């Protein structure tokens, strides 16, 4: 609509400029010529401009109608303490079909397909009529923990490929593992929704990923400490296998 108004303004400016030129030449006492603008030409300009505006208006209306008839979805997020909910709203005139949903993080190198999450309660493909609201994710407490473990499974597998694991025999390797796992929570993440008509991307709250990966990191670190202490007690009769200070550090 703005460009149509711009064309009208340009046309008015041209007519005003020509009228001003005509008046300036004819009313100048020092001018030896007289000038009369051919209004037939002006009529041609006006009619051409009108035709151009009519075509532009028709294209604009066609575009608006196509936008109205396009399938559209919105993503709604709710988050609280140990609580996360995602809903999909269909607000287009025609139905929308959701083909898949995933969570992407770590620079889009890690993509977790939500269809593999057992607590999803959402099957694909899912057809949504206009005004339908469907819950994609609704996790609380233990289910929140399961979602965190599911997301962490991707970077854990990547770390394992580099032989970085919670190694009870090598605290340095274990610390590298825990640091790498926790750092994933500091990276941007987004929810990817693939529909039959378009792909949608919605950023996830930064504290969601931070909480999920911190939860997994703390849980696995405590388990590592327990395993380390259990191993120490099992072999405490073997001198030299563990340093005296090792037991204290593993407990702390």
PDB file of C-alpha atoms in Angstrom:
ATOM      1  CA  UNK A   1       0.000   0.000   0.000  1.00  0.00           C
ATOM      2  CA  UNK A   2       2.894   2.354   0.700  1.00  0.00           C
ATOM      3  CA  UNK A   3       4.307   2.043  -2.813  1.00  0.00           C
ATOM      4  CA  UNK A   4       0.899   2.902  -4.327  1.00  0.00           C
ATOM      5  CA  UNK A   5       0.769   6.078  -2.240  1.00  0.00           C
ATOM      6  CA  UNK A   6       4.308   6.839  -3.397  1.00  0.00           C
ATOM      7  CA  UNK A   7       3.320   6.594  -7.074  1.00  0.00           C
ATOM      8  CA  UNK A   8       0.380   8.942  -6.496  1.00  0.00           C
ATOM      9  CA  UNK A   9       2.673  11.413  -4.762  1.00  0.00           C
ATOM     10  CA  UNK A  10       5.184  11.263  -7.622  1.00  0.00           C
ATOM     11  CA  UNK A  11       2.409  11.922 -10.177  1.00  0.00           C
ATOM     12  CA  UNK A  12       1.117  14.926  -8.227  1.00  0.00           C
ATOM     13  CA  UNK A  13       4.657  16.287  -7.900  1.00  0.00           C
ATOM     14  CA  UNK A  14       5.249  16.006 -11.669  1.00  0.00           C
ATOM     15  CA  UNK A  15       2.021  17.892 -12.471  1.00  0.00           C
ATOM     16  CA  UNK A  16       2.822  20.579  -9.902  1.00  0.00           C
ATOM     17  CA  UNK A  17       6.355  20.902 -11.281  1.00  0.00           C
ATOM     18  CA  UNK A  18       5.091  21.393 -14.853  1.00  0.00           C
ATOM     19  CA  UNK A  19       2.512  23.964 -13.716  1.00  0.00           C
ATOM     20  CA  UNK A  20       5.220  25.810 -11.846  1.00  0.00           C
ATOM     21  CA  UNK A  21       7.517  25.737 -14.891  1.00  0.00           C
ATOM     22  CA  UNK A  22       4.742  27.110 -17.118  1.00  0.00           C
ATOM     23  CA  UNK A  23       3.905  29.906 -14.674  1.00  0.00           C
ATOM     24  CA  UNK A  24       7.563  30.741 -14.140  1.00  0.00           C
ATOM     25  CA  UNK A  25       8.324  31.110 -17.839  1.00  0.00           C
ATOM     26  CA  UNK A  26       5.166  32.991 -18.806  1.00  0.00           C
ATOM     27  CA  UNK A  27       5.155  35.360 -15.854  1.00  0.00           C
ATOM     28  CA  UNK A  28       8.824  36.273 -16.133  1.00  0.00           C
ATOM     29  CA  UNK A  29       9.011  39.815 -17.720  1.00  0.00           C
ATOM     30  CA  UNK A  30      12.530  39.167 -18.988  1.00  0.00           C
ATOM     31  CA  UNK A  31      11.499  35.982 -20.784  1.00  0.00           C
ATOM     32  CA  UNK A  32      11.326  36.248 -24.584  1.00  0.00           C
ATOM     33  CA  UNK A  33       9.430  32.980 -25.010  1.00  0.00           C
ATOM     34  CA  UNK A  34       6.077  31.750 -23.889  1.00  0.00           C
ATOM     35  CA  UNK A  35       5.469  28.204 -22.807  1.00  0.00           C
ATOM     36  CA  UNK A  36       2.222  26.264 -22.603  1.00  0.00           C
ATOM     37  CA  UNK A  37       2.298  22.710 -21.354  1.00  0.00           C
ATOM     38  CA  UNK A  38       0.431  20.249 -23.536  1.00  0.00           C
ATOM     39  CA  UNK A  39      -2.377  19.069 -21.227  1.00  0.00           C
ATOM     40  CA  UNK A  40      -3.084  16.229 -23.621  1.00  0.00           C
ATOM     41  CA  UNK A  41       0.293  14.820 -22.638  1.00  0.00           C
ATOM     42  CA  UNK A  42      -0.641  15.384 -18.999  1.00  0.00           C
ATOM     43  CA  UNK A  43      -3.826  13.441 -19.544  1.00  0.00           C
ATOM     44  CA  UNK A  44      -1.812  10.573 -20.965  1.00  0.00           C
ATOM     45  CA  UNK A  45       0.467  10.620 -17.930  1.00  0.00           C
ATOM     46  CA  UNK A  46      -2.509  10.644 -15.567  1.00  0.00           C
ATOM     47  CA  UNK A  47      -4.318   7.827 -17.375  1.00  0.00           C
ATOM     48  CA  UNK A  48      -1.118   5.749 -17.493  1.00  0.00           C
ATOM     49  CA  UNK A  49      -0.520   6.348 -13.814  1.00  0.00           C
ATOM     50  CA  UNK A  50      -4.122   5.395 -13.057  1.00  0.00           C
ATOM     51  CA  UNK A  51      -3.783   2.142 -14.995  1.00  0.00           C
ATOM     52  CA  UNK A  52      -0.561   1.353 -13.142  1.00  0.00           C
ATOM     53  CA  UNK A  53      -2.254   2.019  -9.811  1.00  0.00           C
ATOM     54  CA  UNK A  54      -5.187  -0.212 -10.768  1.00  0.00           C
ATOM     55  CA  UNK A  55      -2.854  -3.103 -11.608  1.00  0.00           C
ATOM     56  CA  UNK A  56      -0.918  -2.564  -8.388  1.00  0.00           C
ATOM     57  CA  UNK A  57      -4.103  -2.504  -6.317  1.00  0.00           C
ATOM     58  CA  UNK A  58      -5.330  -5.711  -7.966  1.00  0.00           C
ATOM     59  CA  UNK A  59      -2.012  -7.457  -7.214  1.00  0.00           C
ATOM     60  CA  UNK A  60      -2.145  -6.227  -3.641  1.00  0.00           C
ATOM     61  CA  UNK A  61      -5.658  -7.558  -3.133  1.00  0.00           C
ATOM     62  CA  UNK A  62      -4.657 -10.890  -4.675  1.00  0.00           C
ATOM     63  CA  UNK A  63      -1.686 -11.137  -2.330  1.00  0.00           C
ATOM     64  CA  UNK A  64      -3.856 -10.361   0.691  1.00  0.00           C
ATOM     65  CA  UNK A  65      -6.359 -13.016  -0.342  1.00  0.00           C
ATOM     66  CA  UNK A  66      -3.583 -15.592  -0.732  1.00  0.00           C
ATOM     67  CA  UNK A  67      -2.284 -14.717   2.726  1.00  0.00           C
ATOM     68  CA  UNK A  68      -5.759 -15.208   4.186  1.00  0.00           C
ATOM     69  CA  UNK A  69      -6.121 -18.601   2.558  1.00  0.00           C
ATOM     70  CA  UNK A  70      -2.651 -19.801   3.583  1.00  0.00           C
ATOM     71  CA  UNK A  71      -2.313 -22.415   6.326  1.00  0.00           C
ATOM     72  CA  UNK A  72      -0.753 -20.821   9.399  1.00  0.00           C
ATOM     73  CA  UNK A  73       0.406 -22.070  12.787  1.00  0.00           C
ATOM     74  CA  UNK A  74       1.597 -20.310  15.918  1.00  0.00           C
ATOM     75  CA  UNK A  75       3.778 -21.762  18.659  1.00  0.00           C
ATOM     76  CA  UNK A  76       2.938 -20.923  22.277  1.00  0.00           C
ATOM     77  CA  UNK A  77       5.461 -21.588  25.071  1.00  0.00           C
ATOM     78  CA  UNK A  78       4.911 -21.735  28.813  1.00  0.00           C
ATOM     79  CA  UNK A  79       7.700 -22.303  31.294  1.00  0.00           C
ATOM     80  CA  UNK A  80       8.011 -22.420  35.062  1.00  0.00           C
ATOM     81  CA  UNK A  81      10.056 -24.152  37.721  1.00  0.00           C
ATOM     82  CA  UNK A  82      10.468 -27.756  36.462  1.00  0.00           C
ATOM     83  CA  UNK A  83       7.665 -27.137  34.011  1.00  0.00           C
ATOM     84  CA  UNK A  84       7.620 -26.732  30.225  1.00  0.00           C
ATOM     85  CA  UNK A  85       4.668 -26.651  27.846  1.00  0.00           C
ATOM     86  CA  UNK A  86       4.439 -26.143  24.075  1.00  0.00           C
ATOM     87  CA  UNK A  87       1.162 -25.674  22.206  1.00  0.00           C
ATOM     88  CA  UNK A  88       0.481 -25.331  18.486  1.00  0.00           C
ATOM     89  CA  UNK A  89      -2.366 -23.085  17.339  1.00  0.00           C
ATOM     90  CA  UNK A  90      -3.799 -23.249  13.815  1.00  0.00           C
ATOM     91  CA  UNK A  91      -5.103 -19.792  12.874  1.00  0.00           C
ATOM     92  CA  UNK A  92      -5.292 -20.025   9.077  1.00  0.00           C
ATOM     93  CA  UNK A  93      -8.495 -20.386   7.078  1.00  0.00           C
ATOM     94  CA  UNK A  94      -7.484 -23.785   5.715  1.00  0.00           C
ATOM     95  CA  UNK A  95      -6.282 -26.711   7.900  1.00  0.00           C
ATOM     96  CA  UNK A  96      -2.601 -27.104   8.670  1.00  0.00           C
ATOM     97  CA  UNK A  97      -0.770 -30.423   8.864  1.00  0.00           C
ATOM     98  CA  UNK A  98       2.181 -30.763  11.257  1.00  0.00           C
ATOM     99  CA  UNK A  99       4.685 -33.254   9.853  1.00  0.00           C
ATOM    100  CA  UNK A 100       7.423 -33.196  12.503  1.00  0.00           C
ATOM    101  CA  UNK A 101       8.844 -31.276  15.455  1.00  0.00           C
ATOM    102  CA  UNK A 102      12.358 -31.102  16.840  1.00  0.00           C
ATOM    103  CA  UNK A 103      14.613 -29.111  19.150  1.00  0.00           C
ATOM    104  CA  UNK A 104      17.798 -27.711  17.650  1.00  0.00           C
ATOM    105  CA  UNK A 105      20.781 -26.468  19.657  1.00  0.00           C
ATOM    106  CA  UNK A 106      24.565 -26.237  19.636  1.00  0.00           C
ATOM    107  CA  UNK A 107      24.579 -24.203  16.427  1.00  0.00           C
ATOM    108  CA  UNK A 108      22.015 -26.499  14.776  1.00  0.00           C
ATOM    109  CA  UNK A 109      24.520 -29.354  14.846  1.00  0.00           C
ATOM    110  CA  UNK A 110      22.385 -31.154  17.434  1.00  0.00           C
ATOM    111  CA  UNK A 111      18.759 -31.788  16.469  1.00  0.00           C
ATOM    112  CA  UNK A 112      16.560 -33.870  18.744  1.00  0.00           C
ATOM    113  CA  UNK A 113      13.496 -35.314  17.024  1.00  0.00           C
ATOM    114  CA  UNK A 114      10.606 -34.933  19.449  1.00  0.00           C
ATOM    115  CA  UNK A 115       8.812 -37.930  17.990  1.00  0.00           C
ATOM    116  CA  UNK A 116      11.342 -40.029  19.909  1.00  0.00           C
ATOM    117  CA  UNK A 117      10.321 -38.563  23.256  1.00  0.00           C
ATOM    118  CA  UNK A 118       8.012 -41.094  25.013  1.00  0.00           C
ATOM    119  CA  UNK A 119       6.051 -38.451  26.935  1.00  0.00           C
ATOM    120  CA  UNK A 120       5.201 -36.406  23.878  1.00  0.00           C
ATOM    121  CA  UNK A 121       1.557 -37.448  23.518  1.00  0.00           C
ATOM    122  CA  UNK A 122       1.547 -36.100  19.969  1.00  0.00           C
ATOM    123  CA  UNK A 123       1.624 -38.271  16.857  1.00  0.00           C
ATOM    124  CA  UNK A 124       2.751 -37.179  13.391  1.00  0.00           C
ATOM    125  CA  UNK A 125       1.368 -36.186  10.998  1.00  0.00           C
ATOM    126  CA  UNK A 126      -1.261 -34.161  12.878  1.00  0.00           C
ATOM    127  CA  UNK A 127      -3.987 -32.237  11.056  1.00  0.00           C
ATOM    128  CA  UNK A 128      -5.182 -29.053  12.749  1.00  0.00           C
ATOM    129  CA  UNK A 129      -8.332 -27.281  11.631  1.00  0.00           C
ATOM    130  CA  UNK A 130      -8.762 -23.542  12.025  1.00  0.00           C
ATOM    131  CA  UNK A 131      -8.760 -22.586  15.701  1.00  0.00           C
ATOM    132  CA  UNK A 132      -7.481 -25.970  16.903  1.00  0.00           C
ATOM    133  CA  UNK A 133      -5.010 -25.915  19.799  1.00  0.00           C
ATOM    134  CA  UNK A 134      -2.871 -29.017  20.238  1.00  0.00           C
ATOM    135  CA  UNK A 135      -0.359 -29.661  23.030  1.00  0.00           C
ATOM    136  CA  UNK A 136       3.014 -30.765  21.739  1.00  0.00           C
ATOM    137  CA  UNK A 137       4.952 -30.928  25.037  1.00  0.00           C
ATOM    138  CA  UNK A 138       3.658 -30.797  28.601  1.00  0.00           C
ATOM    139  CA  UNK A 139       6.276 -31.971  31.113  1.00  0.00           C
ATOM    140  CA  UNK A 140       6.558 -31.506  34.875  1.00  0.00           C
ATOM    141  CA  UNK A 141       9.014 -32.755  37.511  1.00  0.00           C
ATOM    142  CA  UNK A 142      10.126 -36.292  36.551  1.00  0.00           C
ATOM    143  CA  UNK A 143       8.989 -35.826  32.947  1.00  0.00           C
ATOM    144  CA  UNK A 144      11.041 -32.606  32.830  1.00  0.00           C
ATOM    145  CA  UNK A 145      14.054 -34.666  33.930  1.00  0.00           C
ATOM    146  CA  UNK A 146      13.360 -37.231  31.187  1.00  0.00           C
ATOM    147  CA  UNK A 147      13.255 -34.469  28.592  1.00  0.00           C
ATOM    148  CA  UNK A 148      16.583 -33.131  29.889  1.00  0.00           C
ATOM    149  CA  UNK A 149      18.146 -36.618  29.648  1.00  0.00           C
ATOM    150  CA  UNK A 150      16.765 -37.053  26.127  1.00  0.00           C
ATOM    151  CA  UNK A 151      18.261 -33.737  24.977  1.00  0.00           C
ATOM    152  CA  UNK A 152      21.589 -34.547  26.637  1.00  0.00           C
ATOM    153  CA  UNK A 153      21.815 -37.883  24.848  1.00  0.00           C
ATOM    154  CA  UNK A 154      23.016 -36.124  21.667  1.00  0.00           C
ATOM    155  CA  UNK A 155      26.066 -34.291  23.083  1.00  0.00           C
ATOM    156  CA  UNK A 156      26.852 -37.333  25.267  1.00  0.00           C
ATOM    157  CA  UNK A 157      27.086 -39.462  22.121  1.00  0.00           C
ATOM    158  CA  UNK A 158      29.301 -36.840  20.449  1.00  0.00           C
ATOM    159  CA  UNK A 159      31.611 -36.716  23.475  1.00  0.00           C
ATOM    160  CA  UNK A 160      31.793 -40.509  23.531  1.00  0.00           C
ATOM    161  CA  UNK A 161      33.028 -40.512  19.925  1.00  0.00           C
ATOM    162  CA  UNK A 162      36.004 -38.464  21.160  1.00  0.00           C
ATOM    163  CA  UNK A 163      36.550 -40.884  24.077  1.00  0.00           C
ATOM    164  CA  UNK A 164      35.392 -38.249  26.558  1.00  0.00           C
ATOM    165  CA  UNK A 165      33.301 -40.036  29.191  1.00  0.00           C
ATOM    166  CA  UNK A 166      32.732 -39.883  32.971  1.00  0.00           C
ATOM    167  CA  UNK A 167      35.829 -42.036  33.421  1.00  0.00           C
ATOM    168  CA  UNK A 168      36.153 -43.129  37.045  1.00  0.00           C
ATOM    169  CA  UNK A 169      39.838 -43.880  36.549  1.00  0.00           C
ATOM    170  CA  UNK A 170      40.740 -40.505  35.049  1.00  0.00           C
ATOM    171  CA  UNK A 171      39.322 -37.417  36.798  1.00  0.00           C
ATOM    172  CA  UNK A 172      40.700 -35.078  34.132  1.00  0.00           C
ATOM    173  CA  UNK A 173      38.780 -36.823  31.346  1.00  0.00           C
ATOM    174  CA  UNK A 174      35.683 -36.909  33.539  1.00  0.00           C
ATOM    175  CA  UNK A 175      35.936 -33.183  34.223  1.00  0.00           C
ATOM    176  CA  UNK A 176      36.259 -32.472  30.497  1.00  0.00           C
ATOM    177  CA  UNK A 177      33.106 -34.541  29.982  1.00  0.00           C
ATOM    178  CA  UNK A 178      31.109 -32.658  32.633  1.00  0.00           C
ATOM    179  CA  UNK A 179      32.302 -29.260  31.376  1.00  0.00           C
ATOM    180  CA  UNK A 180      31.416 -30.141  27.774  1.00  0.00           C
ATOM    181  CA  UNK A 181      27.986 -31.340  28.810  1.00  0.00           C
ATOM    182  CA  UNK A 182      27.187 -28.261  30.866  1.00  0.00           C
ATOM    183  CA  UNK A 183      28.424 -25.869  28.158  1.00  0.00           C
ATOM    184  CA  UNK A 184      25.666 -27.126  25.816  1.00  0.00           C
ATOM    185  CA  UNK A 185      23.153 -25.367  28.034  1.00  0.00           C
ATOM    186  CA  UNK A 186      24.754 -21.996  27.245  1.00  0.00           C
ATOM    187  CA  UNK A 187      24.034 -22.229  23.533  1.00  0.00           C
ATOM    188  CA  UNK A 188      20.952 -20.958  21.745  1.00  0.00           C
ATOM    189  CA  UNK A 189      18.195 -23.451  21.028  1.00  0.00           C
ATOM    190  CA  UNK A 190      15.000 -23.311  19.018  1.00  0.00           C
ATOM    191  CA  UNK A 191      11.914 -25.388  18.348  1.00  0.00           C
ATOM    192  CA  UNK A 192      11.610 -26.457  14.714  1.00  0.00           C
ATOM    193  CA  UNK A 193       8.148 -27.220  13.382  1.00  0.00           C
ATOM    194  CA  UNK A 194       7.744 -28.661   9.896  1.00  0.00           C
ATOM    195  CA  UNK A 195       4.288 -28.362   8.338  1.00  0.00           C
ATOM    196  CA  UNK A 196       2.934 -29.260   4.905  1.00  0.00           C
ATOM    197  CA  UNK A 197       3.057 -25.589   3.863  1.00  0.00           C
ATOM    198  CA  UNK A 198       6.010 -24.035   5.717  1.00  0.00           C
ATOM    199  CA  UNK A 199       8.754 -24.574   8.293  1.00  0.00           C
ATOM    200  CA  UNK A 200       8.526 -22.641  11.561  1.00  0.00           C
ATOM    201  CA  UNK A 201      11.299 -21.827  14.003  1.00  0.00           C
ATOM    202  CA  UNK A 202      10.711 -20.503  17.514  1.00  0.00           C
ATOM    203  CA  UNK A 203      13.559 -19.643  19.941  1.00  0.00           C
ATOM    204  CA  UNK A 204      13.502 -21.472  23.259  1.00  0.00           C
ATOM    205  CA  UNK A 205      14.099 -19.684  26.563  1.00  0.00           C
ATOM    206  CA  UNK A 206      17.810 -19.667  27.395  1.00  0.00           C
ATOM    207  CA  UNK A 207      17.177 -20.730  30.985  1.00  0.00           C
ATOM    208  CA  UNK A 208      15.341 -23.852  29.760  1.00  0.00           C
ATOM    209  CA  UNK A 209      18.456 -25.331  28.151  1.00  0.00           C
ATOM    210  CA  UNK A 210      20.643 -24.103  30.990  1.00  0.00           C
ATOM    211  CA  UNK A 211      18.417 -25.810  33.548  1.00  0.00           C
ATOM    212  CA  UNK A 212      18.178 -29.054  31.550  1.00  0.00           C
ATOM    213  CA  UNK A 213      21.910 -29.492  31.012  1.00  0.00           C
ATOM    214  CA  UNK A 214      22.828 -28.333  34.515  1.00  0.00           C
ATOM    215  CA  UNK A 215      20.414 -30.932  35.876  1.00  0.00           C
ATOM    216  CA  UNK A 216      21.979 -33.739  33.833  1.00  0.00           C
ATOM    217  CA  UNK A 217      25.525 -32.573  34.597  1.00  0.00           C
ATOM    218  CA  UNK A 218      24.911 -32.416  38.353  1.00  0.00           C
ATOM    219  CA  UNK A 219      23.159 -35.796  38.364  1.00  0.00           C
ATOM    220  CA  UNK A 220      25.913 -37.556  36.452  1.00  0.00           C
ATOM    221  CA  UNK A 221      28.648 -35.878  38.484  1.00  0.00           C
ATOM    222  CA  UNK A 222      27.110 -37.200  41.712  1.00  0.00           C
ATOM    223  CA  UNK A 223      26.871 -40.664  40.194  1.00  0.00           C
ATOM    224  CA  UNK A 224      30.525 -40.438  39.150  1.00  0.00           C
ATOM    225  CA  UNK A 225      31.526 -39.543  42.710  1.00  0.00           C
ATOM    226  CA  UNK A 226      29.596 -42.505  44.091  1.00  0.00           C
ATOM    227  CA  UNK A 227      31.170 -44.862  41.562  1.00  0.00           C
ATOM    228  CA  UNK A 228      34.605 -43.439  42.305  1.00  0.00           C
ATOM    229  CA  UNK A 229      34.156 -43.919  46.037  1.00  0.00           C
ATOM    230  CA  UNK A 230      32.804 -47.430  45.547  1.00  0.00           C
ATOM    231  CA  UNK A 231      35.847 -48.317  43.454  1.00  0.00           C
ATOM    232  CA  UNK A 232      38.176 -46.817  46.022  1.00  0.00           C
ATOM    233  CA  UNK A 233      36.652 -48.912  48.809  1.00  0.00           C
ATOM    234  CA  UNK A 234      36.783 -52.032  46.660  1.00  0.00           C
ATOM    235  CA  UNK A 235      40.499 -51.640  46.027  1.00  0.00           C
ATOM    236  CA  UNK A 236      41.556 -49.832  49.188  1.00  0.00           C
ATOM    237  CA  UNK A 237      43.624 -52.865  50.176  1.00  0.00           C
ATOM    238  CA  UNK A 238      45.826 -52.381  47.112  1.00  0.00           C
ATOM    239  CA  UNK A 239      48.449 -49.813  48.011  1.00  0.00           C
ATOM    240  CA  UNK A 240      49.398 -47.300  45.343  1.00  0.00           C
ATOM    241  CA  UNK A 241      46.222 -47.641  43.287  1.00  0.00           C
ATOM    242  CA  UNK A 242      44.713 -44.594  44.962  1.00  0.00           C
ATOM    243  CA  UNK A 243      46.441 -41.688  46.654  1.00  0.00           C
ATOM    244  CA  UNK A 244      45.288 -40.896  50.196  1.00  0.00           C
ATOM    245  CA  UNK A 245      44.023 -37.517  49.034  1.00  0.00           C
ATOM    246  CA  UNK A 246      42.010 -39.100  46.232  1.00  0.00           C
ATOM    247  CA  UNK A 247      39.338 -40.414  48.580  1.00  0.00           C
ATOM    248  CA  UNK A 248      38.793 -36.985  50.098  1.00  0.00           C
ATOM    249  CA  UNK A 249      38.563 -35.259  46.706  1.00  0.00           C
ATOM    250  CA  UNK A 250      36.113 -37.824  45.356  1.00  0.00           C
ATOM    251  CA  UNK A 251      33.787 -37.365  48.312  1.00  0.00           C
ATOM    252  CA  UNK A 252      33.968 -33.581  48.108  1.00  0.00           C
TER     253      UNK A 252
END
